[in-house]
XYZ file of C-alpha atoms in Angstrom:
731
model
C 109.073 102.642 127.949
C 106.117 101.208 129.784
C 106.497 98.141 131.902
C 110.079 98.929 132.812
C 110.684 100.654 136.132
C 114.444 100.824 135.690
C 117.156 101.207 133.119
C 120.149 99.029 133.922
C 123.731 98.980 132.738
C 124.160 95.226 132.465
C 125.525 93.546 129.316
C 125.445 93.841 126.391
C 126.987 97.334 126.458
C 126.264 99.806 123.692
C 129.569 101.119 122.430
C 128.175 103.733 120.116
C 125.765 106.375 121.268
C 122.244 105.008 121.551
C 119.310 107.264 122.196
C 115.929 105.647 122.628
C 113.252 108.347 122.759
C 110.563 105.697 122.816
C 107.110 106.391 124.235
C 105.797 106.663 126.838
C 109.090 107.626 128.484
C 112.264 109.075 127.051
C 115.212 106.917 128.116
C 118.611 108.543 127.756
C 122.041 108.438 129.400
C 123.332 111.191 131.648
C 126.752 112.816 131.048
C 129.661 110.965 132.555
C 130.728 112.212 135.966
C 133.077 110.895 138.645
C 132.541 107.123 138.798
C 131.532 105.688 142.145
C 131.362 102.128 143.357
C 127.957 100.537 143.004
C 126.711 97.220 144.310
C 125.734 94.617 141.701
C 122.083 94.830 142.707
C 121.903 98.595 142.438
C 120.272 100.072 139.338
C 120.401 103.404 137.631
C 117.785 105.977 138.608
C 114.656 105.575 136.460
C 114.956 107.611 133.261
C 113.397 111.027 133.149
C 110.807 112.093 130.614
C 108.855 115.192 129.716
C 105.646 114.230 131.502
C 102.560 115.473 129.724
C 100.101 112.635 130.291
C 100.095 110.120 133.132
C 100.152 106.430 132.339
C 99.816 103.292 134.401
C 103.469 102.381 134.025
C 105.384 105.464 135.108
C 105.961 106.950 131.694
C 104.555 109.536 129.339
C 103.582 109.578 125.664
C 105.487 111.445 123.000
C 104.044 114.868 122.208
C 105.209 117.537 119.758
C 106.893 119.308 122.659
C 108.646 116.141 123.756
C 109.625 115.472 120.163
C 111.395 118.785 119.887
C 113.341 117.917 123.007
C 114.485 114.666 121.469
C 116.398 116.362 118.696
C 118.261 118.611 121.095
C 119.053 115.693 123.388
C 120.337 113.654 120.481
C 122.460 116.527 119.319
C 123.789 117.354 122.761
C 124.711 113.885 123.903
C 125.909 112.958 120.438
C 128.629 115.580 120.724
C 129.667 115.317 124.329
C 129.142 111.688 125.286
C 131.451 109.536 123.160
C 131.380 106.173 124.941
C 127.893 105.845 126.327
C 126.884 103.442 128.981
C 124.123 101.096 127.867
C 120.573 102.350 127.997
C 118.342 99.348 128.374
C 114.630 98.943 128.985
C 113.961 96.036 131.350
C 110.598 94.305 131.624
C 108.800 93.521 134.854
C 108.962 89.950 136.150
C 105.185 89.589 136.177
C 101.965 91.471 135.549
C 102.071 92.912 139.066
C 105.690 92.194 139.975
C 107.891 95.225 139.157
C 111.169 93.441 139.836
C 113.346 93.008 136.764
C 113.151 89.865 134.644
C 115.315 88.356 131.921
C 113.696 90.256 129.043
C 115.110 93.628 128.026
C 115.254 95.894 124.992
C 118.227 97.847 123.655
C 120.402 98.340 120.644
C 122.829 95.703 119.410
C 126.353 96.809 120.365
C 127.941 94.725 117.608
C 125.817 96.097 114.761
C 126.411 99.849 114.918
C 123.047 100.640 116.499
C 121.238 99.999 113.230
C 118.505 97.884 114.777
C 116.719 97.202 118.059
C 116.898 93.881 119.911
C 114.759 92.210 122.573
C 117.161 90.235 124.761
C 116.392 87.098 126.763
C 119.283 87.309 129.146
C 122.317 87.728 126.902
C 120.693 86.053 123.879
C 118.547 87.866 121.297
C 114.848 86.953 121.297
C 113.726 89.296 118.500
C 115.458 91.788 116.228
C 113.970 94.636 114.267
C 115.018 95.134 110.688
C 118.022 97.253 109.829
C 117.350 100.944 109.368
C 116.995 101.644 105.619
C 116.661 105.416 105.486
C 112.998 105.723 106.401
C 112.258 103.111 109.036
C 113.451 99.781 110.343
C 111.879 96.687 108.807
C 109.384 95.274 111.267
C 108.757 98.581 113.006
C 105.404 100.265 112.593
C 104.665 103.032 110.134
C 103.664 105.288 113.037
C 107.312 105.946 113.901
C 110.299 107.186 111.993
C 113.973 106.756 112.692
C 117.169 108.613 111.963
C 120.853 107.692 112.113
C 123.535 110.314 112.726
C 127.055 109.241 111.793
C 129.854 111.768 112.228
C 132.733 109.352 111.758
C 133.451 108.997 115.475
C 130.156 107.593 116.661
C 126.719 106.523 115.492
C 123.478 107.032 117.349
C 119.879 106.360 116.434
C 116.679 108.260 117.079
C 113.343 106.503 116.913
C 110.438 108.864 117.206
C 106.683 109.171 116.690
C 105.226 110.632 113.511
C 103.956 114.196 113.690
C 100.769 114.698 115.644
C 100.558 111.140 117.005
C 100.592 110.216 120.689
C 102.282 106.860 121.164
C 102.984 104.351 123.898
C 105.445 101.443 123.964
C 105.440 98.501 126.353
C 107.858 95.622 126.927
C 105.946 92.978 128.890
C 107.089 90.095 131.046
C 106.553 87.573 128.223
C 109.176 89.273 126.064
C 106.763 90.959 123.640
C 107.076 94.620 122.765
C 103.819 96.313 121.788
C 103.034 99.740 120.443
C 99.875 101.797 120.792
C 98.872 105.007 119.029
C 96.189 107.488 120.070
C 93.315 107.832 117.584
C 92.084 111.429 117.762
C 88.902 110.589 115.862
C 87.655 107.815 118.129
C 89.556 109.064 121.213
C 90.885 105.560 121.799
C 94.210 103.741 121.778
C 94.877 101.441 118.818
C 97.446 98.647 118.837
C 98.970 98.308 115.356
C 102.176 96.533 116.385
C 103.366 93.655 118.558
C 106.537 91.579 118.231
C 107.593 88.807 118.242
C 104.310 87.170 119.252
C 103.818 83.498 118.405
C 105.411 82.036 115.309
C 108.667 82.248 113.410
C 109.417 85.923 114.125
C 111.567 84.889 117.083
C 115.275 85.337 116.500
C 116.749 82.699 114.199
C 113.589 80.578 114.328
C 114.026 79.349 110.747
C 117.715 78.500 111.072
C 120.626 79.405 108.755
C 119.580 80.445 105.238
C 115.906 80.146 106.187
C 113.473 83.032 106.500
C 110.120 83.725 108.123
C 107.459 84.542 105.530
C 104.778 86.816 107.030
C 103.204 87.916 103.753
C 100.567 85.160 103.778
C 97.658 84.507 106.105
C 100.004 82.774 108.560
C 103.708 82.791 109.362
C 105.857 79.986 107.992
C 109.539 79.178 107.575
C 110.890 78.885 104.043
C 114.298 78.459 102.441
C 115.948 81.294 100.544
C 116.007 80.913 96.760
C 118.705 78.458 95.745
C 118.493 76.599 99.075
C 116.651 73.517 100.333
C 115.875 72.082 103.797
C 119.070 70.878 105.439
C 117.539 67.515 106.340
C 116.397 67.029 102.746
C 112.692 66.766 103.578
C 111.149 69.593 105.592
C 112.426 72.833 107.016
C 113.737 72.082 110.495
C 114.222 75.317 112.405
C 117.270 73.978 114.242
C 119.126 73.012 111.060
C 117.809 75.554 108.574
C 118.647 75.215 104.884
C 121.573 74.242 102.685
C 122.653 75.271 99.205
C 121.301 73.283 96.288
C 124.571 73.966 94.482
C 127.863 74.988 96.077
C 129.465 78.314 95.165
C 132.216 78.237 92.549
C 133.754 81.699 92.962
C 136.191 83.007 90.367
C 133.496 84.918 88.485
C 131.269 81.870 88.143
C 128.620 82.985 90.642
C 125.822 85.525 90.343
C 123.621 87.559 92.693
C 119.895 86.898 92.910
C 117.604 89.736 94.066
C 115.231 88.983 96.954
C 112.802 91.919 97.303
C 110.835 92.881 100.405
C 113.204 91.314 102.949
C 114.218 92.062 106.499
C 117.939 91.553 105.992
C 119.839 88.994 108.118
C 121.811 89.645 111.282
C 125.615 89.709 111.729
C 126.486 92.028 108.864
C 129.493 94.210 108.167
C 128.796 97.913 107.692
C 131.009 99.448 104.986
C 131.092 103.236 104.774
C 131.067 105.570 101.794
C 130.140 103.209 98.978
C 127.989 103.604 95.894
C 125.708 100.741 94.915
C 128.220 99.495 92.340
C 131.067 99.684 94.857
C 128.997 97.855 97.455
C 128.207 95.084 94.968
C 131.878 94.861 94.009
C 132.904 94.538 97.679
C 130.860 91.355 97.887
C 131.544 90.037 94.400
C 135.329 90.035 94.756
C 135.258 88.263 98.135
C 134.399 84.565 97.781
C 133.349 84.433 101.446
C 130.663 87.085 100.929
C 127.235 85.446 100.735
C 125.012 88.525 100.298
C 124.857 92.310 100.336
C 122.273 95.087 100.725
C 122.408 98.779 99.933
C 120.420 101.898 100.779
C 120.893 105.447 99.501
C 120.483 107.783 102.474
C 121.476 110.999 100.721
C 117.991 112.514 100.985
C 117.489 111.344 104.573
C 120.628 111.994 106.586
C 121.748 115.507 107.399
C 125.192 114.430 108.578
C 127.631 111.659 107.857
C 127.805 108.867 105.300
C 125.058 109.165 102.632
C 125.029 105.404 101.980
C 124.466 102.167 103.842
C 126.347 99.184 102.445
C 125.946 95.913 104.347
C 127.709 92.655 103.488
C 127.439 89.174 105.001
C 130.164 86.572 105.423
C 129.026 83.003 106.035
C 125.566 81.980 107.208
C 122.507 84.221 106.834
C 120.458 84.132 110.027
C 117.156 85.731 111.083
C 115.793 86.837 107.710
C 112.173 87.749 107.127
C 109.913 88.304 104.124
C 108.140 91.592 104.854
C 107.163 93.049 101.488
C 105.476 96.240 102.719
C 108.573 97.656 104.429
C 111.347 95.329 103.328
C 114.302 95.961 101.055
C 116.341 94.170 98.416
C 118.773 91.496 99.571
C 121.268 90.413 96.910
C 122.012 86.721 97.486
C 125.069 84.973 96.064
C 124.187 81.803 94.133
C 126.182 79.382 92.027
C 126.151 79.814 88.272
C 127.576 82.065 85.615
C 126.386 85.669 85.782
C 124.497 86.962 82.784
C 127.321 89.313 81.855
C 129.534 86.365 80.854
C 127.073 85.376 78.138
C 127.743 88.543 76.151
C 130.647 87.026 74.221
C 128.486 84.083 73.183
C 125.779 86.453 72.021
C 128.284 88.448 69.984
C 129.378 85.296 68.162
C 125.969 83.755 67.607
C 123.983 86.888 66.802
C 125.594 87.748 63.428
C 125.272 84.144 62.294
C 121.539 83.964 62.870
C 120.635 87.557 61.998
C 120.197 86.913 58.288
C 118.182 83.759 58.922
C 115.883 85.633 61.297
C 115.293 88.409 58.779
C 114.346 85.939 56.055
C 112.118 84.004 58.435
C 110.447 87.191 59.634
C 109.611 88.279 56.100
C 107.985 84.923 55.410
C 106.062 84.999 58.673
C 104.646 88.453 58.008
C 102.918 87.215 54.887
C 101.587 84.086 56.582
C 100.488 85.886 59.752
C 98.415 88.417 57.852
C 96.568 85.598 56.153
C 96.030 83.540 59.285
C 95.560 86.158 62.023
C 91.947 86.808 61.134
C 91.229 83.094 61.139
C 93.004 82.595 64.489
C 91.109 85.434 66.136
C 87.867 84.078 64.722
C 88.652 80.567 65.993
C 89.518 81.840 69.475
C 86.305 83.804 69.653
C 84.334 80.764 68.503
C 86.089 78.643 71.161
C 85.325 81.192 73.861
C 81.677 81.487 72.891
C 81.413 77.703 72.646
C 82.841 77.277 76.160
C 80.669 80.025 77.621
C 77.598 79.411 75.515
C 76.590 76.180 77.228
C 76.269 78.073 80.510
C 72.702 78.868 79.509
C 71.905 75.192 79.990
C 72.696 75.625 83.681
C 71.468 79.171 84.348
C 68.414 80.787 82.792
C 69.786 84.209 83.723
C 72.866 83.846 81.523
C 73.260 86.768 79.165
C 74.469 85.485 75.786
C 75.610 88.980 74.849
C 77.853 89.337 77.912
C 81.237 90.678 76.838
C 84.576 90.598 78.667
C 87.830 92.423 77.998
C 90.019 90.417 75.639
C 92.873 89.285 77.926
C 94.949 86.568 76.320
C 96.573 83.655 78.095
C 99.973 84.921 76.979
C 99.305 88.325 78.568
C 98.251 86.668 81.826
C 101.322 84.438 81.801
C 103.525 87.487 81.370
C 101.596 89.490 83.980
C 102.052 86.773 86.626
C 105.707 86.051 85.825
C 104.774 82.679 84.397
C 102.440 81.964 87.333
C 105.499 81.987 89.579
C 105.196 80.948 93.217
C 106.338 84.389 94.384
C 103.258 85.886 92.687
C 100.843 83.490 94.382
C 98.354 85.191 96.704
C 96.616 82.032 97.903
C 95.205 78.661 96.934
C 92.065 76.653 97.553
C 90.263 73.519 96.530
C 89.592 74.748 92.983
C 92.883 76.406 92.085
C 95.408 79.111 92.861
C 95.242 82.912 92.800
C 98.153 84.993 91.501
C 98.956 88.682 91.517
C 99.566 90.075 88.055
C 100.435 93.385 86.441
C 99.056 93.963 82.948
C 100.909 95.889 80.264
C 99.054 99.099 81.104
C 100.253 98.849 84.724
C 96.912 97.689 86.119
C 97.256 95.221 88.998
C 94.892 92.246 88.907
C 94.262 88.987 90.740
C 94.202 85.951 88.441
C 92.430 82.766 89.579
C 93.785 79.744 87.724
C 91.350 76.844 88.091
C 92.576 73.272 88.426
C 92.526 71.579 85.026
C 91.366 68.195 86.326
C 88.719 69.448 88.763
C 85.098 68.881 87.776
C 84.056 71.227 90.550
C 86.504 73.799 89.159
C 84.606 73.851 85.860
C 81.324 74.406 87.688
C 82.916 77.141 89.782
C 84.059 78.835 86.589
C 80.484 78.827 85.301
C 79.150 80.215 88.556
C 81.714 82.997 88.820
C 81.145 84.152 85.241
C 77.361 84.013 85.458
C 76.838 85.422 88.932
C 79.236 88.307 89.391
C 79.916 89.455 85.837
C 77.172 92.087 86.037
C 76.807 92.499 89.809
C 77.776 95.997 90.889
C 78.157 96.688 94.591
C 80.997 98.239 96.541
C 81.085 95.262 98.919
C 81.379 92.601 96.188
C 84.647 91.775 94.455
C 84.638 92.875 90.804
C 85.202 90.390 87.964
C 87.181 92.039 85.163
C 87.240 89.199 82.662
C 87.901 85.554 81.944
C 90.269 83.606 79.733
C 89.857 80.181 78.105
C 92.989 78.633 76.604
C 92.703 74.947 75.803
C 91.969 73.247 79.115
C 93.086 76.352 81.033
C 90.291 78.446 82.565
C 91.195 81.694 84.302
C 89.223 84.460 85.998
C 90.570 87.993 86.336
C 89.510 90.117 89.317
C 90.356 93.508 90.723
C 93.455 93.299 92.932
C 92.891 94.005 96.617
C 96.228 94.739 98.347
C 95.247 93.723 101.873
C 94.189 90.230 100.793
C 91.694 88.454 103.064
C 90.260 89.185 106.502
C 91.625 86.004 108.084
C 95.179 87.244 107.439
C 94.599 90.022 109.958
C 92.039 88.491 112.296
C 93.810 85.253 113.204
C 97.432 86.422 113.084
C 98.571 87.623 116.491
C 101.081 89.999 114.932
C 98.589 91.457 112.437
C 95.255 91.565 114.259
C 96.179 94.794 116.051
C 96.103 96.559 112.664
C 92.308 96.248 112.536
C 90.985 98.287 115.443
C 87.363 98.132 116.530
C 86.144 100.845 114.174
C 87.700 98.983 111.234
C 86.130 95.705 112.359
C 82.715 97.319 112.809
C 82.910 98.812 109.310
C 83.833 95.371 107.922
C 80.833 93.802 109.678
C 78.461 96.406 108.255
C 80.001 96.196 104.779
C 79.619 92.414 104.599
C 76.014 92.726 105.808
C 75.219 95.231 103.046
C 76.881 93.009 100.445
C 74.754 90.032 101.505
C 71.616 92.181 101.497
C 72.373 93.136 97.892
C 72.763 89.472 96.905
C 69.590 88.378 98.692
C 67.283 91.255 97.881
C 68.590 94.158 95.820
C 70.233 92.489 92.804
C 68.210 91.443 89.745
C 68.347 87.821 90.936
C 68.381 86.296 94.410
C 71.800 84.761 95.079
C 72.769 82.450 97.958
C 76.522 82.547 98.529
C 76.829 79.268 100.522
C 80.507 79.751 101.465
C 80.748 82.965 103.469
C 83.829 82.920 105.735
C 86.762 85.131 106.730
C 89.044 83.907 103.937
C 86.390 84.917 101.377
C 86.202 88.500 102.670
C 88.828 90.536 100.824
C 90.027 93.969 101.949
C 90.960 96.885 99.712
C 93.579 99.528 100.470
C 91.175 101.354 102.813
C 90.207 98.082 104.561
C 86.741 98.086 102.970
C 85.353 94.517 102.747
C 84.413 92.785 99.500
C 82.699 89.396 99.378
C 84.486 87.016 96.993
C 84.452 83.417 95.716
C 81.033 82.772 94.194
C 82.001 79.324 92.921
C 79.467 77.605 95.210
C 76.701 80.199 94.935
C 73.182 79.400 93.696
C 70.532 81.530 91.995
C 66.943 81.447 93.262
C 63.931 82.235 91.108
C 61.443 84.882 92.139
C 59.104 82.353 93.766
C 61.773 80.155 95.383
C 62.335 80.416 99.130
C 64.557 77.391 99.730
C 66.126 74.463 97.885
C 67.719 71.153 98.732
C 70.722 69.290 97.412
C 72.553 66.016 97.883
C 75.836 67.826 97.286
C 76.503 69.850 100.413
C 79.244 72.391 99.777
C 80.719 74.934 102.130
C 82.932 75.005 105.213
C 82.411 73.208 108.514
C 81.517 75.607 111.290
C 80.012 78.153 108.915
C 77.287 75.826 107.574
C 73.780 76.153 109.029
C 72.400 73.017 110.769
C 69.609 72.395 108.264
C 72.071 72.653 105.388
C 74.823 70.477 106.872
C 72.427 67.734 108.021
C 69.626 67.814 105.445
C 71.024 69.708 102.448
C 68.346 72.437 102.735
C 69.569 75.965 102.037
C 68.040 79.427 101.749
C 68.967 83.048 102.414
C 68.881 82.105 106.110
C 71.846 79.784 105.471
C 73.926 82.836 104.573
C 72.539 84.615 107.645
C 73.915 81.802 109.809
C 77.352 82.051 108.155
C 77.291 85.817 108.688
C 76.561 85.286 112.390
C 79.596 83.020 112.746
C 81.710 85.557 110.854
C 80.482 88.365 113.119
C 81.369 86.437 116.295
C 84.836 85.687 114.898
C 85.457 89.364 114.133
C 84.413 90.446 117.634
C 86.414 87.772 119.463
C 89.406 87.388 117.151
C 88.943 83.605 117.505
C 88.181 80.942 114.894
C 84.945 78.989 114.947
C 87.199 75.913 115.080
C 89.197 77.138 118.096
C 90.305 74.315 120.450
C 88.224 73.741 123.585
C 90.800 75.240 125.949
C 90.675 78.515 123.999
C 86.894 78.808 124.447
C 86.901 77.856 128.130
C 86.068 74.177 127.405
C 82.761 75.020 125.719
C 81.995 72.913 122.619
C 82.686 75.775 120.232
C 82.817 79.528 119.772
C 79.025 79.878 119.488
C 78.457 78.119 122.810
C 81.178 80.232 124.408
C 79.567 83.472 123.174
C 76.031 82.478 124.187
C 76.983 81.446 127.725
C 78.971 84.625 128.368
C 76.105 86.732 126.976
C 73.530 84.813 129.066
C 75.577 85.369 132.241
C 76.001 89.101 131.548
C 79.724 88.676 130.865
C 79.729 89.341 127.115
C 82.580 91.830 127.524
C 84.904 88.872 128.226
C 84.176 87.606 124.695
C 85.769 90.670 123.057
C 89.243 90.423 121.512
C 91.638 92.007 124.001
C 93.370 93.788 121.100
C 90.318 96.041 120.663
C 88.844 95.968 124.164
C 90.336 99.321 125.131
C 89.542 101.039 121.824
C 86.023 99.738 121.260
C 82.678 101.268 122.151
C 81.190 98.713 124.528
C 77.600 99.314 123.394
C 78.552 98.587 119.772
C 80.385 95.409 120.728
C 77.500 94.095 122.854
C 75.117 95.007 120.028
C 77.196 92.938 117.577
C 77.386 89.925 119.905
C 73.596 90.038 120.334
C 73.031 90.220 116.558
C 75.535 87.435 115.961
C 73.696 85.135 118.384
C 70.398 85.909 116.633
C 71.948 84.932 113.300
C 73.296 81.567 114.507
C 70.041 80.279 115.997
C 69.320 76.672 115.053
C 65.932 77.320 113.434
C 66.154 79.216 110.129
C 62.767 80.825 110.873
C 64.204 82.379 114.038
C 67.110 84.001 112.204
C 66.615 87.566 110.933
C 66.729 88.473 107.250
C 69.789 90.496 106.240
C 67.593 93.582 105.798
C 66.792 93.427 109.527
C 70.434 92.722 110.377
C 71.543 95.841 108.490
C 68.883 97.905 110.285
C 69.972 96.619 113.699
C 73.629 97.359 112.950
C 72.786 100.914 111.881
C 70.422 101.590 114.794
C 71.831 100.880 118.232
C 68.512 101.672 119.950
C 66.470 99.273 117.826
C 64.711 96.537 119.820
C 66.237 93.088 119.340
C 64.690 89.672 120.121
C 66.252 87.394 122.723
C 68.404 84.726 121.032
C 67.669 81.092 121.776
C 70.259 78.707 123.144
C 72.130 76.877 120.344
C 72.454 73.102 120.335
C 76.136 73.265 119.368
C 75.673 71.018 116.359
C 78.874 72.153 114.641
C 81.006 69.851 116.765
C 79.171 66.667 115.760
C 81.191 64.069 113.888
C 80.136 62.040 110.897
C 80.901 58.317 110.907
C 83.328 57.334 108.209
C 80.797 55.024 106.561
C 78.368 57.906 106.229
C 80.882 60.023 104.325
C 80.220 58.981 100.763
C 82.463 60.667 98.244
C 83.220 63.584 100.548
C 86.215 65.876 100.683
C 86.050 67.804 103.921
C 88.187 69.969 106.142
C 87.595 72.378 108.960
C 87.386 76.132 108.582
C 90.153 76.787 106.079
C 89.053 74.796 103.022
C 85.643 74.231 101.531
C 83.726 70.997 101.092
C 83.464 70.089 97.442
C 80.924 67.262 97.478
C 79.393 65.952 100.683
C 76.448 63.676 99.947
C 73.403 64.371 102.128
C 72.435 61.784 104.677
């Protein structure tokens, strides 16, 4: 383990055999020999490893040869070493100070070695998820783990996936990071770092609270059936309390929470089926939750199941859908099974009435169904037909798949909060699964928003027939009374800002991925400006409007503020300035004038954010006290120090020439004069041709930090970076 010169035997001890074959060094205990007296300051000899590649921190990466050694070591010491001394990785005190500090990493002696803990002294600072048969929640997909349980002891093996060189590091700040060698780019990538900044620290959300990391930022929430303990907001020190106290005596039920990192302080019960595990918790009124995993296909020895139960408070939970598991939470209320007797009594009484009613309805429905379908189609065409009054390019014969409001309600679980992917000024977006199994994203526009109606028109008109791999695809729309919904293709990785501005997630997008995103967005804009059958100005290009598919390919979304230009139009003006502060070009924000060069400016800001990993609205101390990110980038580039602008997460894996090329192009795009900015066709050419000559960018005037006086904000709704302006009157 990099960053740890020694392995100590201080508390907490590990009672059951722990083996940590973690890159770059293999840390393992030696067989017990005659015990000798050792001074308190003395430490164990640094752990040995099969050295195949030198590193800067006295370790070596895992290789296939090393991996084969791990199995034999695990087997050998598992048999002969029953009461192991603790094997602990200890961090350095500082970047250049190799003395030991208070942060260390080891197994938890009280939890059967089923998870890994970062300790701050004797207190946990971060805890991985419990091993579930394939991996531990919160640990990267690049490693796999295995538990061997022979009835006398348990030990764990965490190892690298086949063919991958890996490197772990516990630093002096208490963060553990993981790097994997990319054979294609011959660089190290950093897909994992914990706990970082946020609520991933141990117990940060308090009892019965959990850290939700499925959104674009981490936040504490209460488990279902619980509310903030102070009655107002979730206070991390107090956590959450039950909305309704448990009744016990068969009057409670268990609610399934999917995709969870299960809480700490569990009891491990051996040799149980799922039903037996559930019964263990159900019959004990003190049991608050349980979790189960079938390990029959994973383990080669020992108990083929993993039944965990919790007594009392649930602490240090996490919502981690990609690698989480089901947590069955005890809540007050009668379980569904107790309703069976009621059903048996009521059902015969109403059966005859239902049959008679059904027969009558069949006759009526046949007569009315044609009229209903005809009325719905008339309503839809009436709602969509008036779009031609706003857009000459509207195709009256445009057809959409017939997706009913009822189907969308069912697909999104009644537009439940757990299905919500995000929300903005015009409405909310939900994940849905149609009857045929197709996953979709459903945008439900605000009923009382005038701008929402206009956005609906724009989305339907502009992207219904646009076909480009870097534009999100509109699958259909639904009009139901005052409800207006848009149905898009579902993109599992959500938006770019989720990765770029989350310290724990940004390592997932290495430089090659970021460069591909930059080029993909540029090609999408070029299609809108030049290659589609109509010139389209997006007007709200930003990281949250760049969606990522399963392969991390970018797709431009949210055309609610877009405008169509005629063949002879080059620019237009408006008194309603819409967009997002920081991304808006100077001439647009101050004078309401927009053109294709307005999108070029937004693209330049986006490019600089991707390279640096910083927001355009970053505080002054983050950008070295410069007014904003653009000023920071320009001054570093001018002084020949552009490398310092690069996100440190990709600095080691990037190709420096490509990064400097992107910074240069970004500065060209954010020039104050629209005439000085390149067209997107030139931007695409410069991105594809590293040797292409590029003009020298002019110094920006840093306008984005200017402030409007309150009296000059007439009817405006504004916010910085995350939400869009809906109606800012021009000055």
